[in-house]
C-alpha cells in the first residue's frame, strides 16, 4: 500500500507479508469518511491455506486494526474489495472455500473501531454438483447503510437438457444487504 502526496512524491509505503512469507496479494483499497484507509486481500500460508486479510490504517499509515478470516476449508479464501459506510464501519466482500461446496461469496461488516464483526452473510449459488464456485468482487455502501455486492456465480448446465454442455455457466450476481 502506498500513499502519495499532492506533488506525487511518496508519503509512505506499507507492506504486509503473511505468516509464511508466501504469495500474498492486495486486491482492494478504500478511503473512509474520516480519512482512514482500508485494504483487503489474501495471505497465504503453508500448507496451502488462504486467509482473507483486512487492515485499516490511519492517514499516516499506522495500523488502526487488522484481522483475518479463515473459512477453515482450504487455500482459496481471498478478500476482494472493501468499503466504508458514513459512520466509518468497514464492509468487505470475499470468496471463501466451503468443504463440498466450492467457493462462496462472503460479505462482512466490522465496527468502525474494529475488528468486531457486526454481521456476516454468504451466498452459495448451487450445491449441485458440489464444487460450484461463486466470487464476490466489488462492494459499496450507500448513504443509508445498505450494502451492495457484485460478483459472479458459476453453475453446471442441466445434464437432462438436450443441449447440455458439461462446462461451467457463469452469471453476474448482485446482492443487497440491509444496514
PDB file of C-alpha atoms in Angstrom:
ATOM      1  CA  UNK A   1       0.000   0.000   0.000  1.00  0.00           C
ATOM      2  CA  UNK A   2       1.431   3.369  -0.960  1.00  0.00           C
ATOM      3  CA  UNK A   3       0.175   6.887  -0.313  1.00  0.00           C
ATOM      4  CA  UNK A   4       1.293   9.791  -2.472  1.00  0.00           C
ATOM      5  CA  UNK A   5       1.410  13.491  -1.660  1.00  0.00           C
ATOM      6  CA  UNK A   6      -0.258  16.081  -3.893  1.00  0.00           C
ATOM      7  CA  UNK A   7       3.112  16.711  -5.613  1.00  0.00           C
ATOM      8  CA  UNK A   8       3.276  12.964  -6.469  1.00  0.00           C
ATOM      9  CA  UNK A   9       6.095  12.264  -4.005  1.00  0.00           C
ATOM     10  CA  UNK A  10       5.723   9.186  -1.776  1.00  0.00           C
ATOM     11  CA  UNK A  11       4.243   9.965   1.640  1.00  0.00           C
ATOM     12  CA  UNK A  12       4.565   6.399   2.962  1.00  0.00           C
ATOM     13  CA  UNK A  13       4.604   2.750   1.924  1.00  0.00           C
ATOM     14  CA  UNK A  14       3.342  -0.249   3.872  1.00  0.00           C
ATOM     15  CA  UNK A  15       3.903  -3.891   3.055  1.00  0.00           C
ATOM     16  CA  UNK A  16       2.318  -6.962   4.579  1.00  0.00           C
ATOM     17  CA  UNK A  17       3.951 -10.363   4.497  1.00  0.00           C
ATOM     18  CA  UNK A  18       1.776 -13.257   5.644  1.00  0.00           C
ATOM     19  CA  UNK A  19       2.714 -15.794   8.281  1.00  0.00           C
ATOM     20  CA  UNK A  20       4.821 -17.960   5.981  1.00  0.00           C
ATOM     21  CA  UNK A  21       6.051 -15.295   3.531  1.00  0.00           C
ATOM     22  CA  UNK A  22       4.156 -16.963   0.704  1.00  0.00           C
ATOM     23  CA  UNK A  23       2.316 -15.400  -2.251  1.00  0.00           C
ATOM     24  CA  UNK A  24       0.272 -12.665  -0.571  1.00  0.00           C
ATOM     25  CA  UNK A  25      -1.996 -10.325  -2.563  1.00  0.00           C
ATOM     26  CA  UNK A  26      -3.704  -6.970  -2.059  1.00  0.00           C
ATOM     27  CA  UNK A  27      -6.948  -6.628  -4.038  1.00  0.00           C
ATOM     28  CA  UNK A  28      -8.971  -3.704  -2.706  1.00  0.00           C
ATOM     29  CA  UNK A  29      -8.494  -0.295  -1.099  1.00  0.00           C
ATOM     30  CA  UNK A  30     -10.928   2.391   0.109  1.00  0.00           C
ATOM     31  CA  UNK A  31     -10.825   5.732   1.896  1.00  0.00           C
ATOM     32  CA  UNK A  32     -13.191   6.229   4.835  1.00  0.00           C
ATOM     33  CA  UNK A  33     -15.130   9.389   5.705  1.00  0.00           C
ATOM     34  CA  UNK A  34     -12.535  10.241   8.360  1.00  0.00           C
ATOM     35  CA  UNK A  35      -9.530   9.702   6.057  1.00  0.00           C
ATOM     36  CA  UNK A  36      -8.700   6.194   7.238  1.00  0.00           C
ATOM     37  CA  UNK A  37      -7.551   3.754   4.574  1.00  0.00           C
ATOM     38  CA  UNK A  38      -8.861   0.193   4.361  1.00  0.00           C
ATOM     39  CA  UNK A  39      -7.098  -2.587   2.475  1.00  0.00           C
ATOM     40  CA  UNK A  40      -8.169  -6.148   1.757  1.00  0.00           C
ATOM     41  CA  UNK A  41      -6.563  -9.152   0.095  1.00  0.00           C
ATOM     42  CA  UNK A  42      -5.249 -12.649   0.657  1.00  0.00           C
ATOM     43  CA  UNK A  43      -2.474 -14.007   2.867  1.00  0.00           C
ATOM     44  CA  UNK A  44      -1.121 -17.447   2.003  1.00  0.00           C
ATOM     45  CA  UNK A  45       0.430 -19.920   4.406  1.00  0.00           C
ATOM     46  CA  UNK A  46       1.878 -23.393   4.070  1.00  0.00           C
ATOM     47  CA  UNK A  47       0.437 -25.987   3.744  1.00  0.00           C
ATOM     48  CA  UNK A  48      -1.789 -24.180   1.300  1.00  0.00           C
ATOM     49  CA  UNK A  49      -4.259 -22.078   3.211  1.00  0.00           C
ATOM     50  CA  UNK A  50      -5.616 -18.722   2.104  1.00  0.00           C
ATOM     51  CA  UNK A  51      -6.803 -16.127   4.580  1.00  0.00           C
ATOM     52  CA  UNK A  52      -8.997 -13.089   3.928  1.00  0.00           C
ATOM     53  CA  UNK A  53      -6.822 -10.170   5.099  1.00  0.00           C
ATOM     54  CA  UNK A  54      -8.369  -6.873   6.290  1.00  0.00           C
ATOM     55  CA  UNK A  55      -6.406  -3.898   7.649  1.00  0.00           C
ATOM     56  CA  UNK A  56      -7.420  -0.327   8.457  1.00  0.00           C
ATOM     57  CA  UNK A  57      -4.727   2.375   8.581  1.00  0.00           C
ATOM     58  CA  UNK A  58      -4.879   5.969   9.754  1.00  0.00           C
ATOM     59  CA  UNK A  59      -3.967   8.690   7.266  1.00  0.00           C
ATOM     60  CA  UNK A  60      -0.314   8.473   8.391  1.00  0.00           C
ATOM     61  CA  UNK A  61      -0.107   4.759   7.568  1.00  0.00           C
ATOM     62  CA  UNK A  62      -0.305   3.466  11.147  1.00  0.00           C
ATOM     63  CA  UNK A  63      -2.311   0.261  11.596  1.00  0.00           C
ATOM     64  CA  UNK A  64      -5.563   1.003  13.446  1.00  0.00           C
ATOM     65  CA  UNK A  65      -6.706  -2.593  13.369  1.00  0.00           C
ATOM     66  CA  UNK A  66      -6.173  -5.755  11.376  1.00  0.00           C
ATOM     67  CA  UNK A  67      -7.860  -9.132  11.170  1.00  0.00           C
ATOM     68  CA  UNK A  68      -8.080 -12.241   9.032  1.00  0.00           C
ATOM     69  CA  UNK A  69     -10.921 -14.594   8.202  1.00  0.00           C
ATOM     70  CA  UNK A  70     -10.341 -18.298   7.621  1.00  0.00           C
ATOM     71  CA  UNK A  71     -13.181 -20.493   6.389  1.00  0.00           C
ATOM     72  CA  UNK A  72     -11.093 -23.464   7.508  1.00  0.00           C
ATOM     73  CA  UNK A  73     -11.667 -25.279   4.240  1.00  0.00           C
ATOM     74  CA  UNK A  74      -8.690 -24.630   2.016  1.00  0.00           C
ATOM     75  CA  UNK A  75      -6.389 -22.270   0.236  1.00  0.00           C
ATOM     76  CA  UNK A  76      -8.824 -20.162  -1.767  1.00  0.00           C
ATOM     77  CA  UNK A  77     -10.131 -17.639   0.813  1.00  0.00           C
ATOM     78  CA  UNK A  78      -9.425 -14.148  -0.558  1.00  0.00           C
ATOM     79  CA  UNK A  79     -10.749 -10.678   0.247  1.00  0.00           C
ATOM     80  CA  UNK A  80     -11.602  -8.808  -2.951  1.00  0.00           C
ATOM     81  CA  UNK A  81     -12.993  -5.387  -2.027  1.00  0.00           C
ATOM     82  CA  UNK A  82     -13.560  -3.063   0.913  1.00  0.00           C
ATOM     83  CA  UNK A  83     -15.760  -0.035   1.600  1.00  0.00           C
ATOM     84  CA  UNK A  84     -16.614   2.315   4.469  1.00  0.00           C
ATOM     85  CA  UNK A  85     -20.098   3.462   5.409  1.00  0.00           C
ATOM     86  CA  UNK A  86     -20.881   7.024   6.560  1.00  0.00           C
ATOM     87  CA  UNK A  87     -20.209   6.042  10.194  1.00  0.00           C
ATOM     88  CA  UNK A  88     -16.810   4.545   9.359  1.00  0.00           C
ATOM     89  CA  UNK A  89     -17.875   0.899   9.652  1.00  0.00           C
ATOM     90  CA  UNK A  90     -15.971  -1.402   7.312  1.00  0.00           C
ATOM     91  CA  UNK A  91     -17.618  -3.741   4.802  1.00  0.00           C
ATOM     92  CA  UNK A  92     -15.733  -6.382   2.818  1.00  0.00           C
ATOM     93  CA  UNK A  93     -16.538  -8.963   0.194  1.00  0.00           C
ATOM     94  CA  UNK A  94     -14.546 -12.097  -0.470  1.00  0.00           C
ATOM     95  CA  UNK A  95     -14.659 -15.573  -1.881  1.00  0.00           C
ATOM     96  CA  UNK A  96     -14.278 -18.302   0.724  1.00  0.00           C
ATOM     97  CA  UNK A  97     -13.932 -22.038   0.268  1.00  0.00           C
ATOM     98  CA  UNK A  98     -16.517 -24.339   1.835  1.00  0.00           C
ATOM     99  CA  UNK A  99     -15.942 -28.103   2.016  1.00  0.00           C
ATOM    100  CA  UNK A 100     -18.001 -29.932  -0.652  1.00  0.00           C
ATOM    101  CA  UNK A 101     -19.499 -26.646  -1.898  1.00  0.00           C
ATOM    102  CA  UNK A 102     -16.639 -24.865  -3.674  1.00  0.00           C
ATOM    103  CA  UNK A 103     -16.270 -21.115  -3.251  1.00  0.00           C
ATOM    104  CA  UNK A 104     -18.997 -18.908  -1.808  1.00  0.00           C
ATOM    105  CA  UNK A 105     -19.438 -15.142  -1.795  1.00  0.00           C
ATOM    106  CA  UNK A 106     -18.781 -13.827   1.717  1.00  0.00           C
ATOM    107  CA  UNK A 107     -19.800 -10.367   2.937  1.00  0.00           C
ATOM    108  CA  UNK A 108     -18.949  -8.984   6.381  1.00  0.00           C
ATOM    109  CA  UNK A 109     -19.418  -5.734   8.278  1.00  0.00           C
ATOM    110  CA  UNK A 110     -16.985  -4.687  11.021  1.00  0.00           C
ATOM    111  CA  UNK A 111     -17.261  -1.993  13.694  1.00  0.00           C
ATOM    112  CA  UNK A 112     -15.531   1.296  12.881  1.00  0.00           C
ATOM    113  CA  UNK A 113     -13.030   0.779  15.707  1.00  0.00           C
ATOM    114  CA  UNK A 114     -12.695  -2.903  14.642  1.00  0.00           C
ATOM    115  CA  UNK A 115     -12.142  -5.692  14.379  1.00  0.00           C
ATOM    116  CA  UNK A 116     -15.514  -6.518  15.955  1.00  0.00           C
ATOM    117  CA  UNK A 117     -17.584  -8.486  13.428  1.00  0.00           C
ATOM    118  CA  UNK A 118     -21.088  -6.961  13.319  1.00  0.00           C
ATOM    119  CA  UNK A 119     -22.595  -9.382  10.804  1.00  0.00           C
ATOM    120  CA  UNK A 120     -21.651 -11.726   8.000  1.00  0.00           C
ATOM    121  CA  UNK A 121     -23.527 -13.374   5.159  1.00  0.00           C
ATOM    122  CA  UNK A 122     -22.663 -15.788   2.394  1.00  0.00           C
ATOM    123  CA  UNK A 123     -24.106 -16.791  -0.949  1.00  0.00           C
ATOM    124  CA  UNK A 124     -23.840 -20.249  -2.478  1.00  0.00           C
ATOM    125  CA  UNK A 125     -25.302 -20.291  -5.985  1.00  0.00           C
ATOM    126  CA  UNK A 126     -25.531 -24.035  -6.331  1.00  0.00           C
ATOM    127  CA  UNK A 127     -24.755 -27.152  -4.378  1.00  0.00           C
ATOM    128  CA  UNK A 128     -25.305 -29.482  -7.315  1.00  0.00           C
ATOM    129  CA  UNK A 129     -22.804 -30.610  -8.255  1.00  0.00           C
ATOM    130  CA  UNK A 130     -20.701 -29.887  -5.216  1.00  0.00           C
ATOM    131  CA  UNK A 131     -17.844 -27.662  -6.097  1.00  0.00           C
ATOM    132  CA  UNK A 132     -19.551 -24.815  -7.944  1.00  0.00           C
ATOM    133  CA  UNK A 133     -17.738 -21.523  -7.397  1.00  0.00           C
ATOM    134  CA  UNK A 134     -19.114 -18.077  -6.626  1.00  0.00           C
ATOM    135  CA  UNK A 135     -16.968 -14.947  -6.451  1.00  0.00           C
ATOM    136  CA  UNK A 136     -17.551 -11.624  -4.683  1.00  0.00           C
ATOM    137  CA  UNK A 137     -15.683  -8.837  -6.487  1.00  0.00           C
ATOM    138  CA  UNK A 138     -16.903  -5.361  -5.511  1.00  0.00           C
ATOM    139  CA  UNK A 139     -18.715  -3.796  -2.577  1.00  0.00           C
ATOM    140  CA  UNK A 140     -20.285  -0.369  -1.992  1.00  0.00           C
ATOM    141  CA  UNK A 141     -22.333   1.201   0.797  1.00  0.00           C
ATOM    142  CA  UNK A 142     -24.990   3.868   0.205  1.00  0.00           C
ATOM    143  CA  UNK A 143     -25.723   6.867   2.452  1.00  0.00           C
ATOM    144  CA  UNK A 144     -28.353   4.910   4.409  1.00  0.00           C
ATOM    145  CA  UNK A 145     -26.003   1.963   5.019  1.00  0.00           C
ATOM    146  CA  UNK A 146     -27.322  -0.604   2.554  1.00  0.00           C
ATOM    147  CA  UNK A 147     -24.530  -2.826   1.242  1.00  0.00           C
ATOM    148  CA  UNK A 148     -24.311  -3.720  -2.462  1.00  0.00           C
ATOM    149  CA  UNK A 149     -22.095  -6.533  -3.728  1.00  0.00           C
ATOM    150  CA  UNK A 150     -21.340  -7.692  -7.249  1.00  0.00           C
ATOM    151  CA  UNK A 151     -19.768 -10.929  -8.283  1.00  0.00           C
ATOM    152  CA  UNK A 152     -20.318 -13.998 -10.383  1.00  0.00           C
ATOM    153  CA  UNK A 153     -21.978 -17.309  -9.776  1.00  0.00           C
ATOM    154  CA  UNK A 154     -20.994 -20.466 -11.636  1.00  0.00           C
ATOM    155  CA  UNK A 155     -23.277 -23.420 -12.123  1.00  0.00           C
ATOM    156  CA  UNK A 156     -23.253 -26.566 -14.170  1.00  0.00           C
ATOM    157  CA  UNK A 157     -25.568 -26.883 -17.134  1.00  0.00           C
ATOM    158  CA  UNK A 158     -28.501 -29.204 -16.574  1.00  0.00           C
ATOM    159  CA  UNK A 159     -27.439 -32.646 -17.897  1.00  0.00           C
ATOM    160  CA  UNK A 160     -31.086 -33.521 -18.665  1.00  0.00           C
ATOM    161  CA  UNK A 161     -31.359 -30.728 -21.234  1.00  0.00           C
ATOM    162  CA  UNK A 162     -30.817 -31.727 -24.902  1.00  0.00           C
ATOM    163  CA  UNK A 163     -28.186 -29.018 -25.412  1.00  0.00           C
ATOM    164  CA  UNK A 164     -26.320 -29.880 -22.228  1.00  0.00           C
ATOM    165  CA  UNK A 165     -22.795 -28.526 -22.070  1.00  0.00           C
ATOM    166  CA  UNK A 166     -20.547 -30.019 -19.373  1.00  0.00           C
ATOM    167  CA  UNK A 167     -18.794 -26.675 -18.961  1.00  0.00           C
ATOM    168  CA  UNK A 168     -19.411 -24.050 -16.327  1.00  0.00           C
ATOM    169  CA  UNK A 169     -22.054 -21.417 -16.947  1.00  0.00           C
ATOM    170  CA  UNK A 170     -21.472 -18.134 -15.179  1.00  0.00           C
ATOM    171  CA  UNK A 171     -23.838 -15.290 -14.438  1.00  0.00           C
ATOM    172  CA  UNK A 172     -23.482 -11.824 -12.953  1.00  0.00           C
ATOM    173  CA  UNK A 173     -24.590 -11.734  -9.340  1.00  0.00           C
ATOM    174  CA  UNK A 174     -25.774  -8.640  -7.435  1.00  0.00           C
ATOM    175  CA  UNK A 175     -26.682  -8.696  -3.758  1.00  0.00           C
ATOM    176  CA  UNK A 176     -28.188  -6.071  -1.433  1.00  0.00           C
ATOM    177  CA  UNK A 177     -27.929  -6.279   2.356  1.00  0.00           C
ATOM    178  CA  UNK A 178     -29.697  -4.173   4.961  1.00  0.00           C
ATOM    179  CA  UNK A 179     -27.696  -1.949   7.338  1.00  0.00           C
TER     180      UNK A 179
END
